[in-house]
Short mmCIF file of C-alpha atoms and ligand atoms in Angstrom, two decimals:
data_model
loop_
_atom_site.label_atom_id
_atom_site.label_comp_id
_atom_site.label_asym_id
_atom_site.label_seq_id
_atom_site.Cartn_x
_atom_site.Cartn_y
_atom_site.Cartn_z
CA MET A 1 0.00 0.00 0.00
CA ASN A 2 1.02 3.63 -0.47
CA VAL A 3 0.96 5.59 2.76
CA LEU A 4 1.24 9.37 3.05
CA LEU A 5 2.06 10.74 6.52
CA VAL A 6 1.18 14.39 6.92
CA ARG A 7 2.06 17.15 9.37
CA PRO A 8 -0.57 19.91 9.07
CA PRO A 9 0.53 23.43 8.09
CA ARG A 10 0.98 26.25 10.62
CA ILE A 11 -2.27 27.44 12.09
CA LYS A 12 -2.32 31.13 11.27
CA LYS A 13 -5.04 31.92 13.81
CA ALA A 14 -3.07 30.44 16.72
CA ILE A 15 -0.34 32.17 18.70
CA THR A 16 2.66 29.90 18.41
CA LEU A 17 6.40 30.08 18.75
CA SER A 18 6.80 27.70 15.86
CA ASP A 19 8.61 30.21 13.65
CA PHE A 20 11.70 29.89 15.77
CA MET A 21 11.12 26.62 17.55
CA PHE A 22 10.39 24.47 14.58
CA SER A 23 11.30 20.83 14.89
CA GLU A 24 10.95 17.64 12.95
CA PRO A 25 7.69 15.63 13.29
CA LEU A 26 9.20 12.97 15.53
CA GLY A 27 5.94 11.03 15.87
CA LEU A 28 5.59 10.63 12.11
CA GLU A 29 9.23 9.56 11.82
CA MET A 30 8.43 6.79 14.31
CA ILE A 31 5.40 5.62 12.33
CA TYR A 32 7.50 5.70 9.15
CA GLY A 33 10.10 3.50 10.84
CA VAL A 34 7.51 0.79 11.54
CA VAL A 35 5.58 0.96 8.27
CA LYS A 36 8.44 1.26 5.75
CA ASP A 37 9.36 -2.44 5.69
CA ASN A 38 6.05 -3.51 4.21
CA HIS A 39 4.70 -0.44 2.44
CA ASN A 40 5.67 2.59 0.38
CA VAL A 41 5.60 5.50 2.75
CA GLU A 42 6.39 9.21 2.56
CA ILE A 43 6.25 12.12 5.01
CA TYR A 44 4.66 15.32 3.74
CA ASP A 45 5.51 18.21 6.06
CA MET A 46 3.01 20.92 5.26
CA VAL A 47 4.72 23.44 7.52
CA ILE A 48 7.39 23.52 4.82
CA GLU A 49 5.63 22.38 1.63
CA THR A 50 3.73 24.96 -0.35
CA LYS A 51 1.79 22.57 -2.62
CA SER A 52 -1.78 21.68 -1.53
CA LEU A 53 -2.53 18.25 -0.12
CA SER A 54 -4.86 17.39 -3.01
CA LYS A 55 -2.08 18.04 -5.51
CA LYS A 56 0.26 15.81 -3.56
CA ILE A 57 -2.40 13.09 -3.31
CA LYS A 58 -3.02 13.19 -7.07
CA GLU A 59 0.71 12.67 -7.66
CA TYR A 60 1.48 10.13 -4.95
CA LYS A 61 -1.82 8.22 -5.08
CA PRO A 62 -1.87 6.98 -1.49
CA ASN A 63 -4.19 4.27 -0.21
CA LEU A 64 -3.92 5.78 3.24
CA VAL A 65 -3.35 9.30 4.55
CA GLY A 66 -2.23 9.58 8.19
CA VAL A 67 -2.06 12.93 9.99
CA THR A 68 -0.35 13.90 13.24
CA SER A 69 -2.10 16.22 15.68
CA LEU A 70 -1.58 18.92 18.27
CA CYS A 71 -4.57 20.61 19.88
CA ILE A 72 -4.53 23.68 17.67
CA ASP A 73 -4.60 21.47 14.54
CA VAL A 74 -8.01 19.81 15.04
CA ASN A 75 -10.02 21.92 12.59
CA MET A 76 -7.22 21.95 10.02
CA ILE A 77 -6.97 18.15 10.20
CA LYS A 78 -10.69 17.80 9.52
CA LYS A 79 -10.23 20.12 6.54
CA LEU A 80 -7.31 18.07 5.23
CA CYS A 81 -9.24 14.80 5.59
CA LYS A 82 -12.23 16.29 3.75
CA GLU A 83 -9.86 17.41 1.00
CA THR A 84 -8.46 13.87 0.83
CA LYS A 85 -11.91 12.29 0.52
CA MET A 86 -12.84 14.83 -2.18
CA VAL A 87 -9.94 13.63 -4.30
CA ASP A 88 -10.75 9.97 -3.71
CA GLU A 89 -13.29 8.76 -1.18
CA ASN A 90 -11.61 5.34 -1.01
CA ILE A 91 -8.49 6.74 0.60
CA ILE A 92 -8.40 5.72 4.26
CA THR A 93 -7.68 8.57 6.70
CA PHE A 94 -6.18 7.93 10.14
CA ILE A 95 -5.03 10.33 12.84
CA GLY A 96 -2.59 10.05 15.75
CA GLY A 97 -0.47 12.31 17.97
CA THR A 98 -0.77 14.34 21.15
CA GLN A 99 -4.32 15.54 20.66
CA THR A 100 -5.77 12.12 19.76
CA TYR A 101 -4.30 10.90 23.05
CA LEU A 102 -5.71 13.80 25.08
CA ASN A 103 -9.03 14.14 23.31
CA PRO A 104 -9.85 11.46 20.70
CA LYS A 105 -13.47 12.60 20.60
CA ALA A 106 -12.38 15.82 18.92
CA PHE A 107 -11.79 13.82 15.73
CA GLU A 108 -15.20 12.25 15.30
CA ASP A 109 -15.89 13.41 11.78
CA ASP A 110 -17.29 11.95 8.56
CA SER A 111 -13.96 12.37 6.82
CA ILE A 112 -11.87 10.60 9.53
CA ASP A 113 -11.84 6.80 9.38
CA TYR A 114 -9.54 5.88 12.27
CA VAL A 115 -8.27 7.63 15.39
CA PHE A 116 -5.27 6.25 17.26
CA GLU A 117 -5.91 7.09 20.91
CA TYR A 118 -2.46 5.69 21.54
CA THR A 119 0.11 4.13 19.28
CA ASN A 120 2.38 1.15 19.72
CA ARG A 121 4.16 -1.27 17.41
CA ARG A 122 1.48 -3.89 17.97
CA ASN A 123 -1.59 -1.84 17.04
CA LEU A 124 0.21 -0.22 14.10
CA ASN A 125 1.26 -3.57 12.62
CA LEU A 126 -2.17 -5.09 13.18
CA PHE A 127 -3.86 -2.07 11.58
CA PHE A 128 -1.73 -2.23 8.43
CA ASP A 129 -1.82 -6.04 8.16
CA LEU A 130 -5.59 -6.24 8.36
CA LEU A 131 -6.08 -3.41 5.90
CA ARG A 132 -3.64 -4.99 3.45
CA LYS A 133 -5.49 -8.29 3.63
CA GLY A 134 -8.76 -6.45 3.24
CA GLU A 135 -10.00 -7.98 6.47
CA ASP A 136 -12.46 -6.45 8.87
CA LEU A 137 -10.84 -4.37 11.63
CA ASP A 138 -12.53 -5.46 14.80
CA LEU A 139 -11.88 -3.40 17.90
CA ILE A 140 -8.09 -3.06 18.09
CA ASP A 141 -6.48 -1.76 21.31
CA GLY A 142 -6.10 2.00 21.08
CA ILE A 143 -7.77 2.41 17.67
CA LEU A 144 -11.23 3.91 17.26
CA SER A 145 -13.04 3.62 13.93
CA ARG A 146 -15.79 5.64 12.29
CA GLU A 147 -17.44 2.42 11.18
CA LYS A 148 -17.80 1.35 14.82
CA SER A 149 -18.90 4.83 15.96
CA TYR A 150 -15.43 5.47 17.48
CA GLU A 151 -16.17 2.92 20.17
CA SER A 152 -13.18 1.77 22.23
CA ASN A 153 -12.50 -1.71 23.59
CA GLY A 154 -11.70 0.05 26.86
CA LYS A 155 -8.02 -0.90 27.07
CA LYS A 156 -5.93 2.11 28.12
CA SER A 157 -2.23 2.58 27.44
CA ARG A 158 0.33 5.21 26.44
CA ASN A 159 2.21 6.04 23.25
CA GLU A 160 5.17 3.74 22.86
CA TYR A 161 8.67 4.93 21.98
CA LEU A 162 9.64 3.66 18.53
CA LEU A 163 12.98 4.30 16.85
CA PRO A 164 12.46 7.30 14.55
CA ASP A 165 13.62 7.03 10.94
CA ARG A 166 15.66 10.20 10.49
CA GLU A 167 16.05 9.59 6.76
CA SER A 168 12.29 9.95 6.32
CA THR A 169 12.60 13.74 6.66
CA ARG A 170 15.92 14.05 4.83
CA LYS A 171 14.68 16.69 2.35
CA TYR A 172 13.37 18.91 5.15
CA ARG A 173 16.08 18.51 7.75
CA ASP A 174 18.10 21.64 7.02
CA LYS A 175 14.99 23.71 7.83
CA TYR A 176 14.36 22.29 11.30
CA SER A 177 15.60 24.63 13.98
CA TYR A 178 15.53 25.26 17.66
CA PHE A 179 15.74 28.93 18.41
CA GLY A 180 19.21 30.10 17.34
CA TYR A 181 20.36 26.62 16.32
CA ARG A 182 19.72 25.49 12.77
CA PRO A 183 19.71 22.75 11.65
CA ALA A 184 18.73 21.03 14.88
CA ALA A 185 17.32 17.58 15.59
CA ILE A 186 15.00 16.68 18.44
CA MET A 187 15.28 13.46 20.35
CA GLU A 188 13.79 11.56 23.27
CA PHE A 189 16.26 10.19 25.85
CA GLY A 190 13.74 9.50 28.60
CA MET A 191 10.02 9.81 29.17
CA GLY A 192 7.74 10.75 32.04
CA CYS A 193 8.06 13.20 34.91
CA SER A 194 7.47 12.75 38.63
CA LYS A 195 7.31 16.51 39.42
CA LEU A 196 3.55 16.59 38.68
CA CYS A 197 3.20 20.37 38.22
CA GLU A 198 -0.44 21.32 38.24
CA PHE A 199 -0.43 23.22 34.91
CA CYS A 200 1.57 20.65 32.94
CA LEU A 201 0.23 18.20 30.38
CA ARG A 202 3.45 16.39 29.80
CA TRP A 203 3.50 13.97 32.74
CA ARG A 204 -0.13 13.26 31.97
CA ILE A 205 0.88 12.26 28.44
CA GLU A 206 4.10 10.41 29.26
CA GLY A 207 3.44 9.08 32.76
CA ALA A 208 4.29 10.21 36.29
CA GLN A 209 7.52 8.24 36.52
CA GLU A 210 10.80 8.99 34.75
CA GLN A 211 12.16 6.17 32.64
CA LEU A 212 14.99 6.00 30.16
CA ILE A 213 14.53 4.82 26.59
CA ASP A 214 16.40 1.58 25.85
CA ILE A 215 20.11 2.53 25.75
CA GLU A 216 20.85 0.52 22.59
CA LEU A 217 18.04 2.30 20.72
CA THR A 218 19.35 5.63 22.00
CA LYS A 219 22.81 4.87 20.65
CA ARG A 220 21.40 3.86 17.27
CA ASP A 221 19.37 7.05 17.13
CA LEU A 222 22.35 9.21 18.12
CA ASN A 223 24.41 7.59 15.38
CA ASN A 224 21.68 8.43 12.86
CA ILE A 225 21.54 12.12 13.72
CA LYS A 226 23.76 14.19 11.45
CA GLU A 227 22.80 17.65 12.72
CA PRO A 228 25.28 19.53 14.92
CA THR A 229 22.61 20.33 17.51
CA ILE A 230 20.27 18.03 19.42
CA MET A 231 17.35 19.30 21.47
CA PHE A 232 16.19 16.70 23.98
CA ILE A 233 12.45 16.83 24.48
CA ASP A 234 12.53 15.04 27.88
CA ASN A 235 10.50 16.98 30.39
CA ASP A 236 13.40 17.10 32.85
CA PHE A 237 16.81 16.05 31.60
CA PHE A 238 18.07 16.68 35.12
CA ALA A 239 15.54 14.34 36.76
CA ASN A 240 18.40 12.61 38.57
CA ARG A 241 22.18 12.36 38.52
CA GLU A 242 22.22 8.86 36.96
CA LYS A 243 20.29 10.13 33.97
CA ILE A 244 22.79 12.89 33.18
CA GLU A 245 25.75 10.62 33.83
CA THR A 246 24.33 7.88 31.61
CA PHE A 247 24.09 10.38 28.78
CA ILE A 248 27.60 11.70 29.42
CA SER A 249 29.06 8.20 29.19
CA ILE A 250 27.15 7.48 25.94
CA ALA A 251 28.31 10.78 24.45
CA LYS A 252 31.91 9.91 25.36
CA GLU A 253 31.62 6.36 24.06
CA LEU A 254 30.21 7.55 20.72
CA LYS A 255 32.68 10.45 20.64
CA LEU A 256 29.87 12.90 20.00
CA ASN A 257 30.77 16.49 19.38
CA LYS A 258 27.50 18.37 19.39
CA ASN A 259 25.52 21.21 20.93
CA TYR A 260 22.81 20.10 23.32
CA ILE A 261 19.66 21.87 24.46
CA VAL A 262 17.51 20.38 27.21
CA TYR A 263 14.53 21.09 29.44
CA GLY A 264 15.75 21.06 33.05
CA SER A 265 14.08 21.59 36.41
CA VAL A 266 15.38 24.06 38.99
CA LYS A 267 15.45 21.23 41.55
CA GLY A 268 17.58 19.13 39.17
CA ILE A 269 19.99 22.00 38.44
CA ILE A 270 20.64 22.47 42.16
CA GLU A 271 20.88 18.77 43.01
CA CYS A 272 22.95 17.63 40.02
CA LYS A 273 25.30 20.61 39.79
CA ASP A 274 28.50 18.59 39.29
CA SER A 275 27.11 16.37 36.54
CA ILE A 276 25.75 19.43 34.75
CA LYS A 277 29.20 21.01 34.87
CA GLU A 278 30.60 18.01 33.03
CA PHE A 279 27.68 18.05 30.60
CA ALA A 280 28.41 21.74 29.89
CA GLU A 281 32.00 20.85 29.06
CA LEU A 282 30.67 18.26 26.61
CA GLY A 283 28.45 20.72 24.72
CA LEU A 284 25.36 21.64 26.77
CA LYS A 285 24.50 25.09 25.41
CA ALA A 286 21.09 26.01 26.74
CA VAL A 287 18.52 24.87 29.28
CA LEU A 288 14.81 25.61 29.07
CA VAL A 289 13.85 26.27 32.67
CA GLY A 290 10.38 26.84 34.08
CA TYR A 291 10.97 29.56 36.70
CA GLU A 292 7.22 30.25 36.56
CA SER A 293 6.69 33.02 39.15
CA PHE A 294 8.08 35.66 41.50
CA ASP A 295 5.55 34.63 44.15
CA ASP A 296 6.03 31.55 46.35
CA ARG A 297 2.31 31.20 47.04
CA GLU A 298 1.70 30.78 43.31
CA MET A 299 4.56 28.27 43.07
CA LYS A 300 2.86 26.24 45.80
CA ASP A 301 -0.49 26.44 44.05
CA TYR A 302 1.16 25.17 40.88
CA ASN A 303 2.62 22.26 42.88
CA LYS A 304 6.16 23.31 41.89
CA LYS A 305 8.88 21.44 43.73
CA SER A 306 11.05 24.57 43.93
CA GLY A 307 10.62 28.13 45.18
CA THR A 308 11.61 31.62 44.05
CA MET A 309 14.90 31.54 45.97
CA ASP A 310 15.80 28.24 44.31
CA ASN A 311 15.38 29.99 40.95
CA TYR A 312 18.22 32.38 41.88
CA LYS A 313 20.45 29.47 42.87
CA ALA A 314 19.78 27.65 39.60
CA ALA A 315 20.39 30.81 37.55
CA LYS A 316 23.74 31.34 39.27
CA ILE A 317 24.82 27.75 38.68
CA LEU A 318 24.05 27.79 34.96
CA LYS A 319 25.68 31.19 34.54
CA SER A 320 28.87 29.90 36.18
CA PHE A 321 28.96 27.08 33.58
CA LYS A 322 28.27 29.56 30.74
CA VAL A 323 25.09 27.70 29.84
CA ASP A 324 22.25 29.89 28.48
CA VAL A 325 18.91 29.94 30.22
CA TRP A 326 15.72 30.10 28.15
CA ALA A 327 13.28 30.79 30.94
CA SER A 328 9.53 30.46 30.99
CA PHE A 329 7.12 32.18 33.33
CA ILE A 330 3.39 31.83 33.86
CA ALA A 331 1.29 34.99 33.96
CA ASN A 332 -1.40 34.37 36.57
CA PRO A 333 -4.89 35.62 35.61
CA ASP A 334 -5.09 37.41 38.98
CA TRP A 335 -2.07 39.62 38.37
CA ASN A 336 -2.44 43.38 38.42
CA LYS A 337 -0.11 46.06 37.00
CA LYS A 338 2.08 45.86 40.10
CA ASP A 339 2.51 42.09 39.69
CA PHE A 340 3.62 42.52 36.09
CA LYS A 341 6.15 45.09 37.33
CA SER A 342 7.32 42.59 39.98
CA ILE A 343 7.87 39.86 37.39
CA ARG A 344 9.91 42.24 35.23
CA GLU A 345 12.10 43.12 38.20
CA TYR A 346 12.44 39.48 39.18
CA ILE A 347 13.45 38.48 35.65
CA LYS A 348 15.99 41.29 35.60
CA LEU A 349 17.67 39.75 38.63
CA LEU A 350 17.59 36.22 37.22
CA GLU A 351 19.17 37.43 33.95
CA PRO A 352 18.02 34.63 31.62
CA GLU A 353 19.23 34.93 28.03
CA ILE A 354 15.67 34.54 26.73
CA SER A 355 12.34 34.72 28.55
CA SER A 356 8.81 33.90 27.60
CA ILE A 357 5.88 34.91 29.75
CA ASN A 358 2.80 32.93 28.83
CA PRO A 359 -0.68 33.13 30.31
CA LEU A 360 -1.78 30.32 32.64
CA THR A 361 -3.72 27.89 30.46
CA PRO A 362 -6.17 25.53 32.16
CA PHE A 363 -6.14 23.05 29.30
CA PRO A 364 -9.35 21.03 28.99
CA ASN A 365 -8.94 17.82 31.05
CA LEU A 366 -6.67 19.48 33.63
CA THR A 367 -8.11 19.84 37.13
CA MET A 368 -7.44 23.56 36.74
CA TYR A 369 -10.05 23.64 33.98
CA GLU A 370 -12.77 23.05 36.56
CA LYS A 371 -11.32 25.73 38.86
CA TYR A 372 -11.48 28.41 36.17
CA LYS A 373 -14.58 27.12 34.37
CA ASP A 374 -16.62 30.25 35.10
CA ARG A 375 -13.93 32.62 33.89
CA LEU A 376 -13.04 30.97 30.57
CA LEU A 377 -13.02 33.16 27.49
CA TYR A 378 -13.32 30.28 25.03
CA GLN A 379 -15.06 26.97 24.56
CA LYS A 380 -13.17 23.67 24.72
CA GLU A 381 -13.88 23.31 21.02
CA ASP A 382 -12.16 26.59 20.07
CA TYR A 383 -9.10 24.46 19.42
CA GLU A 384 -6.91 27.20 17.93
CA LYS A 385 -7.12 29.20 21.15
CA TRP A 386 -5.58 26.52 23.37
CA SER A 387 -2.03 27.22 22.22
CA PHE A 388 -0.64 28.23 25.62
CA GLY A 389 0.10 31.64 24.09
CA GLN A 390 -3.40 33.09 24.20
CA VAL A 391 -5.19 34.40 27.29
CA THR A 392 -8.00 31.93 28.05
CA ILE A 393 -8.99 33.05 31.57
CA LEU A 394 -10.65 36.41 32.16
CA PRO A 395 -8.23 38.48 34.27
CA SER A 396 -9.70 39.48 37.64
CA LYS A 397 -7.76 42.65 38.52
CA ILE A 398 -7.27 44.46 35.19
CA SER A 399 -9.10 44.53 31.87
CA LEU A 400 -8.32 41.94 29.21
CA ARG A 401 -6.90 44.66 26.99
CA ARG A 402 -4.62 45.90 29.78
CA TYR A 403 -3.60 42.31 30.50
CA TYR A 404 -2.52 41.76 26.89
CA PHE A 405 -0.70 45.08 26.98
CA GLU A 406 1.18 44.06 30.13
CA LEU A 407 2.07 40.67 28.60
CA LEU A 408 3.38 42.31 25.46
CA LYS A 409 5.29 44.98 27.37
CA THR A 410 6.84 42.42 29.72
CA ASN A 411 7.87 40.05 26.91
CA LEU A 412 9.43 42.91 24.96
CA TYR A 413 11.12 44.51 27.95
CA VAL A 414 12.75 41.36 29.28
CA ASN A 415 13.92 40.21 25.86
CA LEU A 416 15.02 43.49 24.32
CA PHE A 417 16.47 45.43 27.19
CA ILE A 418 17.94 43.09 29.73
CA ASN A 419 19.77 40.54 27.63
CA LYS A 420 23.16 40.91 26.08
CA LYS A 421 22.24 40.97 22.39
CA THR A 422 25.84 41.06 21.21
CA GLU A 423 26.41 37.65 22.85
CA MET A 424 23.37 36.27 21.06
CA ILE A 425 24.50 37.51 17.66
CA LYS A 426 27.90 35.94 18.30
CA ASN A 427 26.39 32.61 19.31
CA TYR A 428 23.62 32.23 16.73
CA GLY A 429 24.82 34.27 13.76
CA ILE A 430 23.05 37.23 12.22
CA LYS A 431 20.91 35.10 9.84
CA ASN A 432 19.38 33.19 12.73
CA ILE A 433 18.85 36.39 14.69
CA PHE A 434 16.82 37.81 11.78
CA ARG A 435 14.77 34.61 11.60
CA ILE A 436 14.04 34.86 15.34
CA LEU A 437 13.23 38.55 15.05
CA PHE A 438 10.80 37.87 12.21
CA GLY A 439 9.09 35.13 14.26
CA SER A 440 8.85 37.40 17.30
CA ILE A 441 7.36 40.25 15.28
CA LYS A 442 4.70 37.87 13.91
CA ALA A 443 3.80 36.63 17.40
CA MET A 444 3.79 40.17 18.81
CA GLY A 445 1.56 41.32 15.94
CA LYS A 446 -1.01 38.72 16.95
CA TYR A 447 -0.85 39.97 20.54
CA ILE A 448 -1.44 43.54 19.42
CA LEU A 449 -4.46 42.42 17.37
CA LEU A 450 -5.90 40.57 20.37
CA MET A 451 -5.30 43.64 22.52
CA ILE A 452 -7.17 45.88 20.10
CA LYS A 453 -10.03 43.40 19.73
CA SER A 454 -10.54 42.86 23.47
C1 B12 B 501 8.73 18.69 20.23
C2 B12 B 501 7.49 19.47 20.54
C3 B12 B 501 7.12 20.46 19.64
C4 B12 B 501 7.84 20.68 18.32
C5 B12 B 501 7.31 19.83 17.18
C6 B12 B 501 6.06 19.03 17.50
C7 B12 B 501 5.46 18.27 16.33
N1 B12 B 501 4.95 17.10 16.56
O1 B12 B 501 5.41 18.75 15.25
C8 B12 B 501 7.60 22.20 18.10
C9 B12 B 501 8.72 22.95 18.77
C10 B12 B 501 7.46 22.67 16.68
C11 B12 B 501 6.30 22.39 18.90
C12 B12 B 501 5.47 23.42 18.71
C13 B12 B 501 4.29 23.61 19.43
N2 B12 B 501 3.87 22.87 20.48
CO1 B12 B 501 4.80 21.32 21.13
N3 B12 B 501 5.68 19.94 22.02
C14 B12 B 501 6.71 19.24 21.69
C15 B12 B 501 6.97 18.18 22.79
C16 B12 B 501 8.05 18.71 23.73
C17 B12 B 501 7.33 16.81 22.28
C18 B12 B 501 6.43 16.30 21.18
C19 B12 B 501 7.01 15.06 20.61
O2 B12 B 501 7.68 15.10 19.61
N4 B12 B 501 6.85 13.95 21.31
C20 B12 B 501 7.43 12.69 20.93
C21 B12 B 501 6.59 12.08 19.85
C22 B12 B 501 7.22 10.81 19.40
O3 B12 B 501 5.31 11.84 20.41
P1 B12 B 501 3.98 11.98 19.54
O4 B12 B 501 4.05 13.07 18.58
O5 B12 B 501 2.83 11.93 20.47
O6 B12 B 501 4.02 10.60 18.68
C23 B12 B 501 3.68 9.32 19.18
C24 B12 B 501 2.20 9.01 18.98
O7 B12 B 501 1.34 10.09 19.27
C25 B12 B 501 2.15 8.57 17.54
N5 B12 B 501 1.78 9.52 16.51
C26 B12 B 501 2.16 10.78 16.31
N6 B12 B 501 1.65 11.25 15.16
C27 B12 B 501 0.95 10.27 14.60
C28 B12 B 501 0.22 10.21 13.43
C29 B12 B 501 -0.43 9.03 13.08
C30 B12 B 501 -1.19 8.98 11.82
C31 B12 B 501 -0.37 7.89 13.96
C32 B12 B 501 -1.07 6.64 13.62
C33 B12 B 501 0.34 7.96 15.14
C34 B12 B 501 1.01 9.14 15.45
O8 B12 B 501 3.45 8.14 17.21
C35 B12 B 501 4.39 8.36 18.26
C36 B12 B 501 4.75 7.00 18.78
O9 B12 B 501 4.26 6.68 19.99
C37 B12 B 501 5.57 18.13 23.46
C38 B12 B 501 5.54 17.62 24.88
C39 B12 B 501 5.19 16.15 24.88
N7 B12 B 501 5.75 15.38 25.73
O10 B12 B 501 4.39 15.67 24.09
C40 B12 B 501 5.04 19.53 23.24
C41 B12 B 501 3.54 19.69 23.03
C42 B12 B 501 3.06 18.58 22.15
N8 B12 B 501 3.43 20.96 22.33
C43 B12 B 501 2.42 21.66 22.67
C44 B12 B 501 2.09 22.93 22.14
C45 B12 B 501 0.95 23.66 22.80
C46 B12 B 501 2.81 23.45 21.07
C47 B12 B 501 2.55 24.82 20.41
C48 B12 B 501 1.10 25.15 20.14
C49 B12 B 501 3.23 25.84 21.36
C50 B12 B 501 3.21 27.26 20.89
N9 B12 B 501 2.30 28.07 21.44
O11 B12 B 501 3.99 27.63 20.05
C51 B12 B 501 3.36 24.73 19.11
C52 B12 B 501 2.48 24.40 17.88
C53 B12 B 501 3.24 24.24 16.61
C54 B12 B 501 2.39 24.40 15.39
N10 B12 B 501 1.62 23.39 15.03
O12 B12 B 501 2.40 25.42 14.78
C55 B12 B 501 1.59 20.95 23.71
C56 B12 B 501 0.39 20.26 23.02
C57 B12 B 501 -0.95 20.45 23.66
C58 B12 B 501 -1.98 19.69 22.83
N11 B12 B 501 -3.01 19.25 23.45
O13 B12 B 501 -1.86 19.48 21.68
C59 B12 B 501 2.63 19.94 24.30
C60 B12 B 501 2.03 18.68 24.89
C61 B12 B 501 3.46 20.71 25.36
C62 B12 B 501 2.62 21.29 26.45
N12 B12 B 501 2.38 22.57 26.43
O14 B12 B 501 2.18 20.61 27.33
N13 B12 B 501 6.15 21.39 19.81
#
């Protein structure tokens, strides 16, 4: 069979950072890796491609079109599946990804034949085998079908790690970037997170326990990555000392000479200081750290395992190792003008290289959703709004317009005036700085529009 695996295009209506954090579709690369032995398969990355899906379908003539999903993509995916069925109604459409795991019901649509609530080698192989033989697909674990009214057999599980096929995106790879680093690959070294922060979806997707991916698979994947930079998507690369040290010994064994970017917790930075020092000497360039707030009461509410004083300690440690900090903060919907001023002052003291201040988002399914139910500005089904960049809770102390203004002002102030721009130009090169600038202007433009509209 001919299989076309699609990543939907950018969602223009959503506020995203995807202009400068734009990575490969790792999930599709994993599916490709399983399917390629028995079928013709191709990845079509519509964030890069300019040709319409129908044109591609007419050329490639797939029997199946599979699409990957994030929340903001739901409506676009329905549109793409309709387009597919318009070209040829016999083409089978199937969807997987983050959003099918979190909300499979969102994909109940006449144009969508199968929804993978979760994906593993077993259900993928069974799905393709039965379709190839033209046999009836009874209820398969994790797969919901239109024919059976998207009924599930009730068995729950999680997405399984599968070795990604890096060659599958060969023609796109020079475009994938992570902030100032281009080209950059993304990779999974471990899954799960035991920190259980209230606002976070990730441990809910990956599990509440850290576990490493099979070391042999990791080595194979590392050997397949040609890019000079690897961004690890693990929720907390500094979950424990053994984890960092395991990676260091693999990197030494494989004689890797790369730049690394990781997500790391404040708790981990403080507890694993010595291992991080060695990691920095091996190429660790930047850490994405969730500092979240200037207020310890909020940190407690968010179930953070660190406090505002710990943030200073972590900042000092990373600075002493010359590792950049890309910090994120959560704007609480109950902030007033004074609180925004306090966060600016706090960020000034922490001196991260880059900061992003995003509004608290009580994503549907989180317990926080219930808490803020009466103050929500959008419906669950307004998928494009749940991007973590848009204000979804009505502010209590200032108007929505003022709130957007404060967000914009704070993001601009902390990124334009308190970072050493000359260092950034030196590290990333002027071309990358322009790309980042362009992406920021686009995102800021959307904020200004929202401010005017509200
Ligand atoms: C890397 C990453 C990105 C990358 C690329 C993601 C991509 N898939 O294209 C970049 C940096 C571009 C990105 C951007 C954004 N991201 Co992001 N991202 C992640 C991160 C850290 C890892 C995702 C990942 O690659 N996981 C590993 C892969 C292997 O898992 P997977 O995709 O689920 O694939 C498995 C299965 O689902 C299945 N599968 C996947 N696709 C398909 C398709 C078919 C047909 C089938 C059968 C199976 C299948 O196969 C895999 C095997 O098990 C997650 C956090 C997380 N842990 O999920 C956030 C996350 C997915 N991102 C999120 C968000 C909100 C965004 C942004 C909207 C943020 C923003 N405001 O800018 C943008 C949107 C980009 C856009 N569309 O324009 C949210 C998603 C919330 C939601 N409900 O969808 C997450 C969960 C983070 C969070 N805030 O909690 N992101």
